[in-house]
PDB file of C-alpha atoms in Angstrom:
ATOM      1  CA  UNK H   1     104.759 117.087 150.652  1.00 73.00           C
ATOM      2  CA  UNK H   2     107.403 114.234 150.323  1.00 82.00           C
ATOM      3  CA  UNK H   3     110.164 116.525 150.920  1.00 94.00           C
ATOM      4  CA  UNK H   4     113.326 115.717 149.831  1.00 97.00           C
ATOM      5  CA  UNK H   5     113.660 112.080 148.328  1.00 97.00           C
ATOM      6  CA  UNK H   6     116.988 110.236 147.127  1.00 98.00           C
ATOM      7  CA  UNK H   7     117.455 107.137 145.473  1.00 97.00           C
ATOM      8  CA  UNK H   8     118.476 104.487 145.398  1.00 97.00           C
ATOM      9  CA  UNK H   9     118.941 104.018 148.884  1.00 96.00           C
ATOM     10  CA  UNK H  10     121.754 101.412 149.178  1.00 96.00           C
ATOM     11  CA  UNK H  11     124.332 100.374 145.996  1.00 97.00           C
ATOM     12  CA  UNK H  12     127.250  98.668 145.295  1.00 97.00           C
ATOM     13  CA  UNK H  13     129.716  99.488 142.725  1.00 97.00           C
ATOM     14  CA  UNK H  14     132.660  98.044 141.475  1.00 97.00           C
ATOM     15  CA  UNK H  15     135.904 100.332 141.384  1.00 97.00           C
ATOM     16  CA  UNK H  16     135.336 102.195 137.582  1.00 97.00           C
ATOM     17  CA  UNK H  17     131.840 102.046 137.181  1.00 97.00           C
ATOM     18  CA  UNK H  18     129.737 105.092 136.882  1.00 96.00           C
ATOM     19  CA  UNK H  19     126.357 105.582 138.392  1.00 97.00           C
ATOM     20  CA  UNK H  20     123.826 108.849 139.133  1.00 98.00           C
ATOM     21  CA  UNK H  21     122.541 109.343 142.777  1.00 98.00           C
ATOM     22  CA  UNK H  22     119.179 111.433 142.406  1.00 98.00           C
ATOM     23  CA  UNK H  23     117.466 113.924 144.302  1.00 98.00           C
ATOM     24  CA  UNK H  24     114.169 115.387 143.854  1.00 98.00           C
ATOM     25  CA  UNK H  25     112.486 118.335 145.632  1.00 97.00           C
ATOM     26  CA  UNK H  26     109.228 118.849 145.961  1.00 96.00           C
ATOM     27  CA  UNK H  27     109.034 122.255 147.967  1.00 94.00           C
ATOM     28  CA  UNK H  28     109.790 124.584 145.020  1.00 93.00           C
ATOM     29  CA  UNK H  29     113.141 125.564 146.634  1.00 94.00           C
ATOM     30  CA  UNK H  30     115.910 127.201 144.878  1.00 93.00           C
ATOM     31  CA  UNK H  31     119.071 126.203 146.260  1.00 93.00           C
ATOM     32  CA  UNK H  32     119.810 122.387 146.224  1.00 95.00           C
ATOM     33  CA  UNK H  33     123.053 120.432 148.055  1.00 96.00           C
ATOM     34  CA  UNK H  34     125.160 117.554 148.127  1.00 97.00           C
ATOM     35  CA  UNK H  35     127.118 116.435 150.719  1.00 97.00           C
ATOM     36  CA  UNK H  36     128.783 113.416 151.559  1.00 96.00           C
ATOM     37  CA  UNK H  37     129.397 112.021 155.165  1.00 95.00           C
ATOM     38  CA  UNK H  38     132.042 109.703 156.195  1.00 92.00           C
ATOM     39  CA  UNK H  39     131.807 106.938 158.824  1.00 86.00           C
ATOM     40  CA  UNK H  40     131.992 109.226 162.264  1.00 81.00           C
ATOM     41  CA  UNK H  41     132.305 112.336 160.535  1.00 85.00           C
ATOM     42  CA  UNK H  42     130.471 115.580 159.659  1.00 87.00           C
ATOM     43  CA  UNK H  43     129.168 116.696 156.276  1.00 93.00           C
ATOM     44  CA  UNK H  44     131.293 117.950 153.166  1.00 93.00           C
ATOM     45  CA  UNK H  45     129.869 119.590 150.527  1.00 94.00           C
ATOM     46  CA  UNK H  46     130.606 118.091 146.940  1.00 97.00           C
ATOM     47  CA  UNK H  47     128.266 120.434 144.997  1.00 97.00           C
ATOM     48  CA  UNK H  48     125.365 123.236 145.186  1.00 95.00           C
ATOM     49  CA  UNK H  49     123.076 124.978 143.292  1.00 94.00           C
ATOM     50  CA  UNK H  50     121.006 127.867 143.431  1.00 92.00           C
ATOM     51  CA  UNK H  51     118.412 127.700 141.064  1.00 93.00           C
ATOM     52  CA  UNK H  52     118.474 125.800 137.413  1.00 94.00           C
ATOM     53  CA  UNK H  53     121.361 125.851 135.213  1.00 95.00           C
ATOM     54  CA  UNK H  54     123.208 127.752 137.747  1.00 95.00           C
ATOM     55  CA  UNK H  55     125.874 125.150 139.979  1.00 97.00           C
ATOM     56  CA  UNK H  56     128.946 125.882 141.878  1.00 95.00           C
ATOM     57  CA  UNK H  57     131.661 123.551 143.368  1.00 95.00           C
ATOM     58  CA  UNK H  58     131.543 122.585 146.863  1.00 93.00           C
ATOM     59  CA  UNK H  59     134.916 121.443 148.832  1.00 91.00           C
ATOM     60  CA  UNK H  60     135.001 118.147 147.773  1.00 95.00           C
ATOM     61  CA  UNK H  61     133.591 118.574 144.011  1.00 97.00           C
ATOM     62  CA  UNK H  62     136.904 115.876 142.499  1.00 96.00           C
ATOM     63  CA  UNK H  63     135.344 112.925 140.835  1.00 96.00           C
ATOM     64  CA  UNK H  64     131.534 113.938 140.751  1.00 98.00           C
ATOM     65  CA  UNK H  65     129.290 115.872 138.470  1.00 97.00           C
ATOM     66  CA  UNK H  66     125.661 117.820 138.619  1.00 98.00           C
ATOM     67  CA  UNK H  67     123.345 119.105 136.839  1.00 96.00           C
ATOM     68  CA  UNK H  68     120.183 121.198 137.507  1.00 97.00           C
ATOM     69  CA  UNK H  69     117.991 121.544 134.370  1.00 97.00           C
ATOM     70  CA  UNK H  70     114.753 121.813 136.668  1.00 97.00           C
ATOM     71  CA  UNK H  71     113.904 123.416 139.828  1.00 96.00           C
ATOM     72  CA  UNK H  72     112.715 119.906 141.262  1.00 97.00           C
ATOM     73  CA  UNK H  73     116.076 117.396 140.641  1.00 98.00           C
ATOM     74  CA  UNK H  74     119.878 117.884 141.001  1.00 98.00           C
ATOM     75  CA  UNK H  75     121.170 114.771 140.322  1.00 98.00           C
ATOM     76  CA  UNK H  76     125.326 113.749 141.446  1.00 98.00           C
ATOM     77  CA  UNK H  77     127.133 111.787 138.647  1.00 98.00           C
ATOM     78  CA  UNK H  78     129.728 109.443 139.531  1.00 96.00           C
ATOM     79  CA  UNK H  79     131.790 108.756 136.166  1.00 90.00           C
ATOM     80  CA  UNK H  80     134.557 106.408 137.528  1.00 95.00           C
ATOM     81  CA  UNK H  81     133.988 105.030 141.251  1.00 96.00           C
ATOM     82  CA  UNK H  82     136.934 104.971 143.743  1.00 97.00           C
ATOM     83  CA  UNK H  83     136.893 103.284 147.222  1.00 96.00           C
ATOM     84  CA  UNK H  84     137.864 106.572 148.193  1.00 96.00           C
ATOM     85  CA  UNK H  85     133.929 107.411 147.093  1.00 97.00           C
ATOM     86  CA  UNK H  86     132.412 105.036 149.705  1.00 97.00           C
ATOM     87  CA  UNK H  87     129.996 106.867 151.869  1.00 97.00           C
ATOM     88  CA  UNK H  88     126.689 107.986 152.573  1.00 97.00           C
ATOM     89  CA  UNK H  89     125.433 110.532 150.416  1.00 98.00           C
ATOM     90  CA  UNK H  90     122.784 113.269 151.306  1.00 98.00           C
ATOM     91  CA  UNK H  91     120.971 115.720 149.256  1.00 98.00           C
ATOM     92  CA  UNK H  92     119.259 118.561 150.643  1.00 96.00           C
ATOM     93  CA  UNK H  93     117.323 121.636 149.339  1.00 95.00           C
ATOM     94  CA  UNK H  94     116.739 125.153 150.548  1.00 92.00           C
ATOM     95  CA  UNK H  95     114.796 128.252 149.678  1.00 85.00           C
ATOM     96  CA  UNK H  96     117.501 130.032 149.881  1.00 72.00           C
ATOM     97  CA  UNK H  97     116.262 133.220 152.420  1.00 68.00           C
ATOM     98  CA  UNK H  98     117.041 131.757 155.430  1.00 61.00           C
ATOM     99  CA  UNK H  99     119.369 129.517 154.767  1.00 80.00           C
ATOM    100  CA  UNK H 100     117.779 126.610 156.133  1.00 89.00           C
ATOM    101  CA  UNK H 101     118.519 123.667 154.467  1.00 92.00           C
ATOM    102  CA  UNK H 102     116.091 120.053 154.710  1.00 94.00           C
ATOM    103  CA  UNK H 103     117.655 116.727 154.182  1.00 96.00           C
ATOM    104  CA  UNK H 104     116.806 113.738 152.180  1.00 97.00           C
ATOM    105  CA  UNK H 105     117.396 110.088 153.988  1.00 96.00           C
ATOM    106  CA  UNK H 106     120.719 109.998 151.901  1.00 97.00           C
ATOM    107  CA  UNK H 107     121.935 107.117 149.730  1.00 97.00           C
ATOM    108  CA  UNK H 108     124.538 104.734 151.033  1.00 97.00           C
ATOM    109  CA  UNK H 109     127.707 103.799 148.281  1.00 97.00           C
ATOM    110  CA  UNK H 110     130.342 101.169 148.673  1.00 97.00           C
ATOM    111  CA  UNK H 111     132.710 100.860 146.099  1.00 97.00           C
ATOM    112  CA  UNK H 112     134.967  97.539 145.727  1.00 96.00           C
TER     113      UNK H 112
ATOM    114  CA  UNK U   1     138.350 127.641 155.000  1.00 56.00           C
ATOM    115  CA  UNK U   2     136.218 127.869 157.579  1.00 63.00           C
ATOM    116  CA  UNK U   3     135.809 125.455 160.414  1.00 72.00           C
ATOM    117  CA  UNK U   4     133.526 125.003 163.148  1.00 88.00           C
ATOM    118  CA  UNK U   5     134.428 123.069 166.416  1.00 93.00           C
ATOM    119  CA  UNK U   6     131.556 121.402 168.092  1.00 95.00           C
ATOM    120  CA  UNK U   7     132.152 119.829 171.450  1.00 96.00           C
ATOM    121  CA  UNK U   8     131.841 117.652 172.977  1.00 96.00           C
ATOM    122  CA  UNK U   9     132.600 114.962 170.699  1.00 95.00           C
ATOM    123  CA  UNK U  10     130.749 112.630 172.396  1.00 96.00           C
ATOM    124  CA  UNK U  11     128.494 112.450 176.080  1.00 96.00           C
ATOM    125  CA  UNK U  12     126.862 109.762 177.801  1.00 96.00           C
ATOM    126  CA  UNK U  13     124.671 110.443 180.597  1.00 96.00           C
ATOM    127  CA  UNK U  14     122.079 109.373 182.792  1.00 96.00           C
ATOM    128  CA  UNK U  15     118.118 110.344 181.659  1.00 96.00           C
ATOM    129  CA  UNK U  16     116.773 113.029 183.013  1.00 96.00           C
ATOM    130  CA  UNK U  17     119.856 115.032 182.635  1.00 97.00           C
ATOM    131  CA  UNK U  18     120.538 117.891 181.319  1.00 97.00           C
ATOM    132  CA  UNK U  19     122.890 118.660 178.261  1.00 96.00           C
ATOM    133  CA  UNK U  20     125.156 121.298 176.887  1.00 97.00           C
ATOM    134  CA  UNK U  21     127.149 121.361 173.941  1.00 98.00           C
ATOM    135  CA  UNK U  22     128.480 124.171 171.623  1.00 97.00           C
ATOM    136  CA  UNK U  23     130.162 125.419 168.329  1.00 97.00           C
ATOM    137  CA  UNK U  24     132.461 128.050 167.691  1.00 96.00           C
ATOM    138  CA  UNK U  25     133.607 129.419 164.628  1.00 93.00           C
ATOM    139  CA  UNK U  26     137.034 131.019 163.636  1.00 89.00           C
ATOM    140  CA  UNK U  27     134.835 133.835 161.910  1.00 89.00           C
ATOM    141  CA  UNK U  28     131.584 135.720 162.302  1.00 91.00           C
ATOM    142  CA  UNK U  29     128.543 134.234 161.039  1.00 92.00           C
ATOM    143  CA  UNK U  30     124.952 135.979 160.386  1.00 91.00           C
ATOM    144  CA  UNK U  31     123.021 132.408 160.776  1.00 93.00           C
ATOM    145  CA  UNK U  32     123.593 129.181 163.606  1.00 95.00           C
ATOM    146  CA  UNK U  33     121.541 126.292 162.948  1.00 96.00           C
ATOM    147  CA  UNK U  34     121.636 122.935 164.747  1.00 97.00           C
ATOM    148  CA  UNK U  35     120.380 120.061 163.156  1.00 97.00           C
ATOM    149  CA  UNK U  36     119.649 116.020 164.850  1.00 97.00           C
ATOM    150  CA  UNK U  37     120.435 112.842 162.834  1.00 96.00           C
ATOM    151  CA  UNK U  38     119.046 109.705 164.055  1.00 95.00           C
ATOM    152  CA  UNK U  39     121.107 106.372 162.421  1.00 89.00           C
ATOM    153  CA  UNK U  40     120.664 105.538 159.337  1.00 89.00           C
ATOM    154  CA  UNK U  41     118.532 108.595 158.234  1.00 93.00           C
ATOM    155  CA  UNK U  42     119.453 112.454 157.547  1.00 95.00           C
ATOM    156  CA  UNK U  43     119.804 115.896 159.661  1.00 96.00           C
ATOM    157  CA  UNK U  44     116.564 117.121 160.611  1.00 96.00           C
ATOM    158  CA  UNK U  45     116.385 121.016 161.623  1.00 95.00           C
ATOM    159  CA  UNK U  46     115.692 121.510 165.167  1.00 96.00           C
ATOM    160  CA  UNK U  47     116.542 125.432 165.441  1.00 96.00           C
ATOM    161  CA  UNK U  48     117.310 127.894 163.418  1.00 94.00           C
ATOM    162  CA  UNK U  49     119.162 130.835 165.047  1.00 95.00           C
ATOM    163  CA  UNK U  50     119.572 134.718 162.738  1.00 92.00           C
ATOM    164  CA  UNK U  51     120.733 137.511 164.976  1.00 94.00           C
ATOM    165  CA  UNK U  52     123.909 137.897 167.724  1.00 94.00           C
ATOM    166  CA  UNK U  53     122.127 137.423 171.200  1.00 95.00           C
ATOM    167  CA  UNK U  54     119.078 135.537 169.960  1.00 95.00           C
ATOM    168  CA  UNK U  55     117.927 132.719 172.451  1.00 97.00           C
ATOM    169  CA  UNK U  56     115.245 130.488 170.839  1.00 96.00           C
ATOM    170  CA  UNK U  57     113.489 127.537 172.505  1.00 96.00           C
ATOM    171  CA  UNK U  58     111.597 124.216 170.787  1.00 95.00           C
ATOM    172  CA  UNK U  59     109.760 122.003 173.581  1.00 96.00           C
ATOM    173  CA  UNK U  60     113.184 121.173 175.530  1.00 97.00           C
ATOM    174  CA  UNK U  61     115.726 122.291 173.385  1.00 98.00           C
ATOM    175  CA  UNK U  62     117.075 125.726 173.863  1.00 98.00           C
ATOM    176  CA  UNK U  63     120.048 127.399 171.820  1.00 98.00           C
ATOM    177  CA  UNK U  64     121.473 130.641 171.502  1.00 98.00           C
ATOM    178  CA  UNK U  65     123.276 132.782 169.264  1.00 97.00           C
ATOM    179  CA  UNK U  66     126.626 134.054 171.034  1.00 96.00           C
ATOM    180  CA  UNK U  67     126.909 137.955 171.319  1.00 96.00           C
ATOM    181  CA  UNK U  68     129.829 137.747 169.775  1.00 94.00           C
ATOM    182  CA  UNK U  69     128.784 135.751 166.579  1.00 93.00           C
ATOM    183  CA  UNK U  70     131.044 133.410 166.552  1.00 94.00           C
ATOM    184  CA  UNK U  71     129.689 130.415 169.193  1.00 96.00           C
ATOM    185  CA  UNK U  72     126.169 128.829 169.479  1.00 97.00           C
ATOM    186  CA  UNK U  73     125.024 126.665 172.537  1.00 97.00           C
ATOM    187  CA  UNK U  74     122.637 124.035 172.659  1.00 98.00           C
ATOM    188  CA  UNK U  75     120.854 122.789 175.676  1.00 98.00           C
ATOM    189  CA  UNK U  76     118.425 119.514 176.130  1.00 98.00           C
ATOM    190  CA  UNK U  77     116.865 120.023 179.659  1.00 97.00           C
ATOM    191  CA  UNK U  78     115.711 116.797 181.271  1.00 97.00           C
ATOM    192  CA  UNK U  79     116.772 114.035 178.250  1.00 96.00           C
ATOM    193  CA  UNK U  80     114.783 111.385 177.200  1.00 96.00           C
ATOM    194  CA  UNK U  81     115.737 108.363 175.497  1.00 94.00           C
ATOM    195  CA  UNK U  82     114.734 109.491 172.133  1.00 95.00           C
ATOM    196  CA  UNK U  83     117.140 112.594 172.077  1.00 96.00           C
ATOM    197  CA  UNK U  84     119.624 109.810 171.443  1.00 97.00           C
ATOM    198  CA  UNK U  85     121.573 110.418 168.267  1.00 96.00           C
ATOM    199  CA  UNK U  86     124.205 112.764 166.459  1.00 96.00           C
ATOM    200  CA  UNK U  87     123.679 116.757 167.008  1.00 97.00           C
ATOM    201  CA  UNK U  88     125.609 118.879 164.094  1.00 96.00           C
ATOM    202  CA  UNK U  89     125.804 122.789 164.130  1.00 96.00           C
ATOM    203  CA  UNK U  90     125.953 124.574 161.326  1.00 94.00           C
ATOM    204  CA  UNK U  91     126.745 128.165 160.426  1.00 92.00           C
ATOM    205  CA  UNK U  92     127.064 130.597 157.831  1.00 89.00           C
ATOM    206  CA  UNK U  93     128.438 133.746 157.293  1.00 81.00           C
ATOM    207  CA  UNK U  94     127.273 137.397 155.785  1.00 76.00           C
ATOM    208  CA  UNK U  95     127.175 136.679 151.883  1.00 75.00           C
ATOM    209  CA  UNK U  96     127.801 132.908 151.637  1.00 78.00           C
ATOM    210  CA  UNK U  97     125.095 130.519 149.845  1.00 78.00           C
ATOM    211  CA  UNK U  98     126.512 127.676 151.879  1.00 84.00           C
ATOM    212  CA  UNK U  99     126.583 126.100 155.330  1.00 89.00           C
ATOM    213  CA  UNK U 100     129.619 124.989 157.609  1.00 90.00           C
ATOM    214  CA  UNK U 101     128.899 121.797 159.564  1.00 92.00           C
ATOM    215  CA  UNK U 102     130.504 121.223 162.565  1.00 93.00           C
ATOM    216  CA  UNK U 103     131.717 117.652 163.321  1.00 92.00           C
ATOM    217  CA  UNK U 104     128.766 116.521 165.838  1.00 94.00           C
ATOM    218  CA  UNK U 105     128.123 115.939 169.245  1.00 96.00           C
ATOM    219  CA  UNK U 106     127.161 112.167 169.973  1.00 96.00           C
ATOM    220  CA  UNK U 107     124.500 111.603 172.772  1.00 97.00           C
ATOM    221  CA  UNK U 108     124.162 108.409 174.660  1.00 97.00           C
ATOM    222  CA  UNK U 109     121.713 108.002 177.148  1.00 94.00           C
ATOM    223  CA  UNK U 110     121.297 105.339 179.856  1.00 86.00           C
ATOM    224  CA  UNK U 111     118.414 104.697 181.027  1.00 78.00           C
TER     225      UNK U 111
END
C-alpha cells in the first residue's frame, strides 16, 4: 500500500492564480482531510469528507474548494491564491471507526 | 471551539532522558491520539488512546488517557536521537467526525 500520496510536492503561485492540490488514498477509507499547517504551528482543518459526494467545512474552509466523486481522491481547489494561502498542506484519510487518521507527506505552497 | 493545550512548547534535553509532555482539553473527549512529525514530512500515528484511564505502551513511548477525559500524557523513557522532531496530540469528542490538534511539543536532543 502507498498510503496516502499528495502532489505536487512543492509550487509556486503567483497572487490570483488557481491551482488543485491532490490526494489519493489507497486504503479504501471513508473519511478524507485537509489541513493546512503554518510555519511553527499546529494543524487547521480547511475541509473533510466522509465518504463520496458527501463534504463538510472545516475551520478554515474561506478561499478553497473539494470535491469527492470517488472513494480514492479528494482533491483542494485553490481558485484565486493569496499570500495569506502560503503553507504546507496535508491530506489525510481515515476509516472512520476509530478515528485514526494517516497523513500524506503534504504539499508545500508559496504564493507571491 | 475547542482547543487543546499541549505543553511544553518546546524541550531540549540531554539523551538518555526521559520526557513528559501533555494535552488538555476544555471538554471531554472519547478518543486521544498523539501523532510525531519529522521535518519536512507529515504526522505519523504513534498511539492511539479510546477509553478514560487507558495506559497504552509502543517500544518506549507510553501515554495515557486521563480519568477525567479531558488530559493525555505522553512519555519517551530513555530518548534517542531519532525521537527528535514535533509531537502533536489530538482529540476528539463523543459524536464529532473530526480531530482537534494541539499545537506541538518540540523535542531537541543533545547528544
Amino acid at each position: 500500500n502507498a498510503g496516502v500520496t499528495q502532489t505536487p510536492k512543492f509550487r509556486i503561485l503567483k497572487i490570483g492564480q488557481s491551482m488543485t492540490l491532490q490526494c489519493t488514498q489507497d486504503m479504501n477509507h471513508n473519511y478524507m482531510y485537509w489541513y493546512r499547517q503554518d510555519p511553527g504551528m499546529g494543524l487547521k482543518l480547511i475541509y473533510y469528507s466522509v465518504g463520496a459526494g458527501i463534504t463538510d467545512k472545516g475551520e478554515v474552509p474561506n478561499g478553497y474548494n473539494v470535491s469527492r466523486s470517488t472513494t480514492e481522491d479528494f482533491p483542494l481547489r485553490l481558485e484565486l491564491a493569496a499570500p495569506s494561502q502560503t503553507s504546507v498542506y496535508f491530506c489525510a484519510s481515515g476509516s472512520g471507526t476509530g478515528y485514526e487518521q494517516y497523513f500524506g507527506p503534504g504539499t508545500r505552497l508559496t504564493v507571491t | 471551539g475547542q482547543q487543546l493545550n499541549q505543553s511544553p512548547q518546546s524541550m531540549f534535553i540531554q539523551e538518555g532522558e526521559d520526557v513528559s509532555m501533555n494535552c488538555t482539553s476544555s471538554s471531554i473527549f472519547n478518543t486521544w491520539l498523539w501523532y510525531k512529525q519529522d521535518p519536512g514530512e507529515g504526522p505519523v500515528l504513534l498511539i492511539a488512546l479510546y477509553k478514560a484511564g487507558e495506559l497504552t505502551s509502543n517500544g518506549r513511548l507510553t501515554a495515557q488517557f486521563g480519568i477525567t477525559r479531558k488530559d493525555s500524557f505522553l512519555n519517551i523513557s530513555a530518548s534517542i536521537p531519532s525521537d527528535v522532531g514535533i509531537y502533536f496530540c489530538a482529540g476528539r469528542d463523543q459524536g464529532a467526525q473530526k480531530l482537534v490538534f494541539g499545537q506541538g511539543t518540540r523535542l531537541t536532543i543533545n547528544p
